[in-house]
Amino acid sequence: QVQLVESGGGLVQTGGSLRLSCAAVGSIFSIDVMGWYRQAPGDQREAVAVSRSGPSGGSTVYADSVKGRFTISRDNAKRTVYLQMSSLQPEDTDVYYCYAFIRDYSGGLRNYWGQGTQVTVSS
C-alpha cells in the first residue's frame, strides 16, 4: 500500500529555516503531483507549494504568502518532495501535510496525504 512519510518539522526561532521531506513508498507507477499544504487549528487546509509533473519537467505553484521564502523541489528517483522554508515567521506555525496524486499499476488514480508534521516558529 502506498504511504507518504513526512519528516523535518520542529521548533525554530523567527527568521530561521527548516527543511521538510516527504517520501512516497509503495507500489507506484507514476506520481503526477506532489506538494505541501498547511492547516492551523479551526482553519481550512491551504496549498503552500505544489509541483506537477509534465513533459518539459513540470511546473510549480506557490501560495502568495510564501513566495520568495519557501522553495519546493523533487527528487523523482527517490520519489521524494522537499520544502525548504526560510525567513520563517510566527504566522507560518501550522501542521504541514504532504500531498501526492499517484497512479498505480492497475490504472487507479488516488489522492494521498501524509500524517502531518508540526512546524512551530517562536518569537
PDB file of C-alpha atoms in Angstrom:
ATOM      1  CA  GLN A   1       0.000   0.000   0.000  1.00  0.00           C
ATOM      2  CA  VAL A   2       1.229   3.497  -0.807  1.00  0.00           C
ATOM      3  CA  GLN A   3       2.192   5.748   2.076  1.00  0.00           C
ATOM      4  CA  LEU A   4       3.609   9.249   2.354  1.00  0.00           C
ATOM      5  CA  VAL A   5       6.239   9.528   5.064  1.00  0.00           C
ATOM      6  CA  GLU A   6       6.981  13.034   6.331  1.00  0.00           C
ATOM      7  CA  SER A   7       9.884  14.364   8.359  1.00  0.00           C
ATOM      8  CA  GLY A   8      11.654  17.615   9.187  1.00  0.00           C
ATOM      9  CA  GLY A   9       9.177  19.533  11.303  1.00  0.00           C
ATOM     10  CA  GLY A  10      10.126  21.114  14.576  1.00  0.00           C
ATOM     11  CA  LEU A  11      10.601  24.280  16.585  1.00  0.00           C
ATOM     12  CA  VAL A  12      12.564  27.185  15.142  1.00  0.00           C
ATOM     13  CA  GLN A  13      13.088  30.841  16.006  1.00  0.00           C
ATOM     14  CA  THR A  14      11.734  33.682  13.922  1.00  0.00           C
ATOM     15  CA  GLY A  15      13.954  34.152  10.873  1.00  0.00           C
ATOM     16  CA  GLY A  16      15.207  30.596  10.951  1.00  0.00           C
ATOM     17  CA  SER A  17      14.925  27.776   8.449  1.00  0.00           C
ATOM     18  CA  LEU A  18      13.564  24.263   8.231  1.00  0.00           C
ATOM     19  CA  ARG A  19      13.500  21.643   5.502  1.00  0.00           C
ATOM     20  CA  LEU A  20      10.582  19.247   5.233  1.00  0.00           C
ATOM     21  CA  SER A  21      10.841  15.933   3.411  1.00  0.00           C
ATOM     22  CA  CYS A  22       8.174  13.553   2.153  1.00  0.00           C
ATOM     23  CA  ALA A  23       8.846  10.187   0.562  1.00  0.00           C
ATOM     24  CA  ALA A  24       6.229   8.167  -1.312  1.00  0.00           C
ATOM     25  CA  VAL A  25       6.609   4.476  -0.518  1.00  0.00           C
ATOM     26  CA  GLY A  26       4.832   1.515  -2.111  1.00  0.00           C
ATOM     27  CA  SER A  27       3.731   0.167  -5.490  1.00  0.00           C
ATOM     28  CA  ILE A  28       3.688   3.266  -7.714  1.00  0.00           C
ATOM     29  CA  PHE A  29       3.502   3.639 -11.480  1.00  0.00           C
ATOM     30  CA  SER A  30       3.879   7.399 -11.528  1.00  0.00           C
ATOM     31  CA  ILE A  31       3.387  10.473  -9.379  1.00  0.00           C
ATOM     32  CA  ASP A  32       1.643  13.285 -11.219  1.00  0.00           C
ATOM     33  CA  VAL A  33       1.545  15.796  -8.384  1.00  0.00           C
ATOM     34  CA  MET A  34       3.395  16.260  -5.108  1.00  0.00           C
ATOM     35  CA  GLY A  35       3.116  19.189  -2.779  1.00  0.00           C
ATOM     36  CA  TRP A  36       2.692  20.703   0.637  1.00  0.00           C
ATOM     37  CA  TYR A  37      -0.377  22.013   2.413  1.00  0.00           C
ATOM     38  CA  ARG A  38      -0.794  23.502   5.871  1.00  0.00           C
ATOM     39  CA  GLN A  39      -3.629  23.830   8.323  1.00  0.00           C
ATOM     40  CA  ALA A  40      -3.990  25.779  11.554  1.00  0.00           C
ATOM     41  CA  PRO A  41      -6.473  24.713  14.237  1.00  0.00           C
ATOM     42  CA  GLY A  42     -10.001  25.627  13.201  1.00  0.00           C
ATOM     43  CA  ASP A  43      -8.878  26.790   9.759  1.00  0.00           C
ATOM     44  CA  GLN A  44      -9.045  25.429   6.228  1.00  0.00           C
ATOM     45  CA  ARG A  45      -6.210  23.468   4.717  1.00  0.00           C
ATOM     46  CA  GLU A  46      -4.374  25.621   2.200  1.00  0.00           C
ATOM     47  CA  ALA A  47      -1.879  24.859  -0.518  1.00  0.00           C
ATOM     48  CA  VAL A  48       1.629  26.089   0.226  1.00  0.00           C
ATOM     49  CA  ALA A  49       3.602  24.774  -2.734  1.00  0.00           C
ATOM     50  CA  VAL A  50       2.617  22.228  -5.378  1.00  0.00           C
ATOM     51  CA  SER A  51       4.728  20.563  -8.068  1.00  0.00           C
ATOM     52  CA  ARG A  52       3.109  18.999 -11.139  1.00  0.00           C
ATOM     53  CA  SER A  53       4.961  16.662 -13.488  1.00  0.00           C
ATOM     54  CA  GLY A  54       4.992  17.310 -17.218  1.00  0.00           C
ATOM     55  CA  PRO A  55       6.785  16.583 -20.497  1.00  0.00           C
ATOM     56  CA  SER A  56       9.126  19.553 -20.014  1.00  0.00           C
ATOM     57  CA  GLY A  57       9.847  18.926 -16.364  1.00  0.00           C
ATOM     58  CA  GLY A  58       6.584  20.078 -14.858  1.00  0.00           C
ATOM     59  CA  SER A  59       5.562  23.251 -13.105  1.00  0.00           C
ATOM     60  CA  THR A  60       5.235  24.670  -9.610  1.00  0.00           C
ATOM     61  CA  VAL A  61       2.759  26.923  -7.836  1.00  0.00           C
ATOM     62  CA  TYR A  62       3.334  28.800  -4.571  1.00  0.00           C
ATOM     63  CA  ALA A  63       0.971  30.494  -2.182  1.00  0.00           C
ATOM     64  CA  ASP A  64       1.419  34.266  -2.208  1.00  0.00           C
ATOM     65  CA  SER A  65       2.266  34.244   1.485  1.00  0.00           C
ATOM     66  CA  VAL A  66       5.379  32.100   0.975  1.00  0.00           C
ATOM     67  CA  LYS A  67       6.728  33.322  -2.365  1.00  0.00           C
ATOM     68  CA  GLY A  68      10.371  34.265  -2.058  1.00  0.00           C
ATOM     69  CA  ARG A  69      10.774  32.389   1.217  1.00  0.00           C
ATOM     70  CA  PHE A  70       9.837  28.766   0.505  1.00  0.00           C
ATOM     71  CA  THR A  71      11.148  26.512  -2.249  1.00  0.00           C
ATOM     72  CA  ILE A  72       9.710  23.170  -3.309  1.00  0.00           C
ATOM     73  CA  SER A  73      11.884  20.583  -5.026  1.00  0.00           C
ATOM     74  CA  ARG A  74      11.581  16.948  -6.075  1.00  0.00           C
ATOM     75  CA  ASP A  75      13.887  14.000  -6.400  1.00  0.00           C
ATOM     76  CA  ASN A  76      11.970  11.718  -8.737  1.00  0.00           C
ATOM     77  CA  ALA A  77      14.408   8.838  -8.362  1.00  0.00           C
ATOM     78  CA  LYS A  78      13.774   8.830  -4.621  1.00  0.00           C
ATOM     79  CA  ARG A  79      10.087   9.674  -5.043  1.00  0.00           C
ATOM     80  CA  THR A  80      10.628  12.459  -2.548  1.00  0.00           C
ATOM     81  CA  VAL A  81       9.464  16.055  -2.328  1.00  0.00           C
ATOM     82  CA  TYR A  82      11.114  18.721  -0.176  1.00  0.00           C
ATOM     83  CA  LEU A  83      10.061  22.081   1.168  1.00  0.00           C
ATOM     84  CA  GLN A  84      12.896  24.439   2.058  1.00  0.00           C
ATOM     85  CA  MET A  85      11.487  27.100   4.374  1.00  0.00           C
ATOM     86  CA  SER A  86      13.490  30.239   5.110  1.00  0.00           C
ATOM     87  CA  SER A  87      12.811  33.520   6.907  1.00  0.00           C
ATOM     88  CA  LEU A  88      10.196  31.760   8.970  1.00  0.00           C
ATOM     89  CA  GLN A  89       7.648  33.863  10.816  1.00  0.00           C
ATOM     90  CA  PRO A  90       5.217  33.035  13.639  1.00  0.00           C
ATOM     91  CA  GLU A  91       2.418  33.140  11.049  1.00  0.00           C
ATOM     92  CA  ASP A  92       3.967  30.060   9.444  1.00  0.00           C
ATOM     93  CA  THR A  93       3.172  27.992  12.526  1.00  0.00           C
ATOM     94  CA  ASP A  94       0.914  25.183  11.320  1.00  0.00           C
ATOM     95  CA  VAL A  95       0.668  21.476  10.747  1.00  0.00           C
ATOM     96  CA  TYR A  96       2.168  20.772   7.333  1.00  0.00           C
ATOM     97  CA  TYR A  97       0.814  17.915   5.215  1.00  0.00           C
ATOM     98  CA  CYS A  98       2.439  16.219   2.274  1.00  0.00           C
ATOM     99  CA  TYR A  99       0.170  15.515  -0.706  1.00  0.00           C
ATOM    100  CA  ALA A 100       0.530  13.294  -3.754  1.00  0.00           C
ATOM    101  CA  PHE A 101      -1.633  12.270  -6.713  1.00  0.00           C
ATOM    102  CA  ILE A 102      -0.493   8.795  -7.691  1.00  0.00           C
ATOM    103  CA  ARG A 103      -1.168   6.277 -10.465  1.00  0.00           C
ATOM    104  CA  ASP A 104      -0.837   2.602  -9.594  1.00  0.00           C
ATOM    105  CA  TYR A 105      -0.095  -0.263 -11.985  1.00  0.00           C
ATOM    106  CA  SER A 106      -3.773  -1.185 -12.375  1.00  0.00           C
ATOM    107  CA  GLY A 107      -4.616   2.286 -13.664  1.00  0.00           C
ATOM    108  CA  GLY A 108      -6.020   3.602 -10.428  1.00  0.00           C
ATOM    109  CA  LEU A 109      -5.719   7.267  -9.517  1.00  0.00           C
ATOM    110  CA  ARG A 110      -5.720   8.316  -5.888  1.00  0.00           C
ATOM    111  CA  ASN A 111      -5.000  11.224  -3.601  1.00  0.00           C
ATOM    112  CA  TYR A 112      -2.664  10.542  -0.707  1.00  0.00           C
ATOM    113  CA  TRP A 113      -1.887  12.573   2.392  1.00  0.00           C
ATOM    114  CA  GLY A 114       0.956  12.366   4.846  1.00  0.00           C
ATOM    115  CA  GLN A 115       0.382  12.181   8.568  1.00  0.00           C
ATOM    116  CA  GLY A 116       1.262  15.837   9.118  1.00  0.00           C
ATOM    117  CA  THR A 117       4.273  17.389  10.791  1.00  0.00           C
ATOM    118  CA  GLN A 118       4.182  20.306  13.222  1.00  0.00           C
ATOM    119  CA  VAL A 119       6.131  23.455  12.403  1.00  0.00           C
ATOM    120  CA  THR A 120       6.327  25.970  15.232  1.00  0.00           C
ATOM    121  CA  VAL A 121       8.024  29.355  14.864  1.00  0.00           C
ATOM    122  CA  SER A 122       8.748  31.133  18.131  1.00  0.00           C
ATOM    123  CA  SER A 123       9.128  34.877  18.533  1.00  0.00           C
TER     124      SER A 123
END
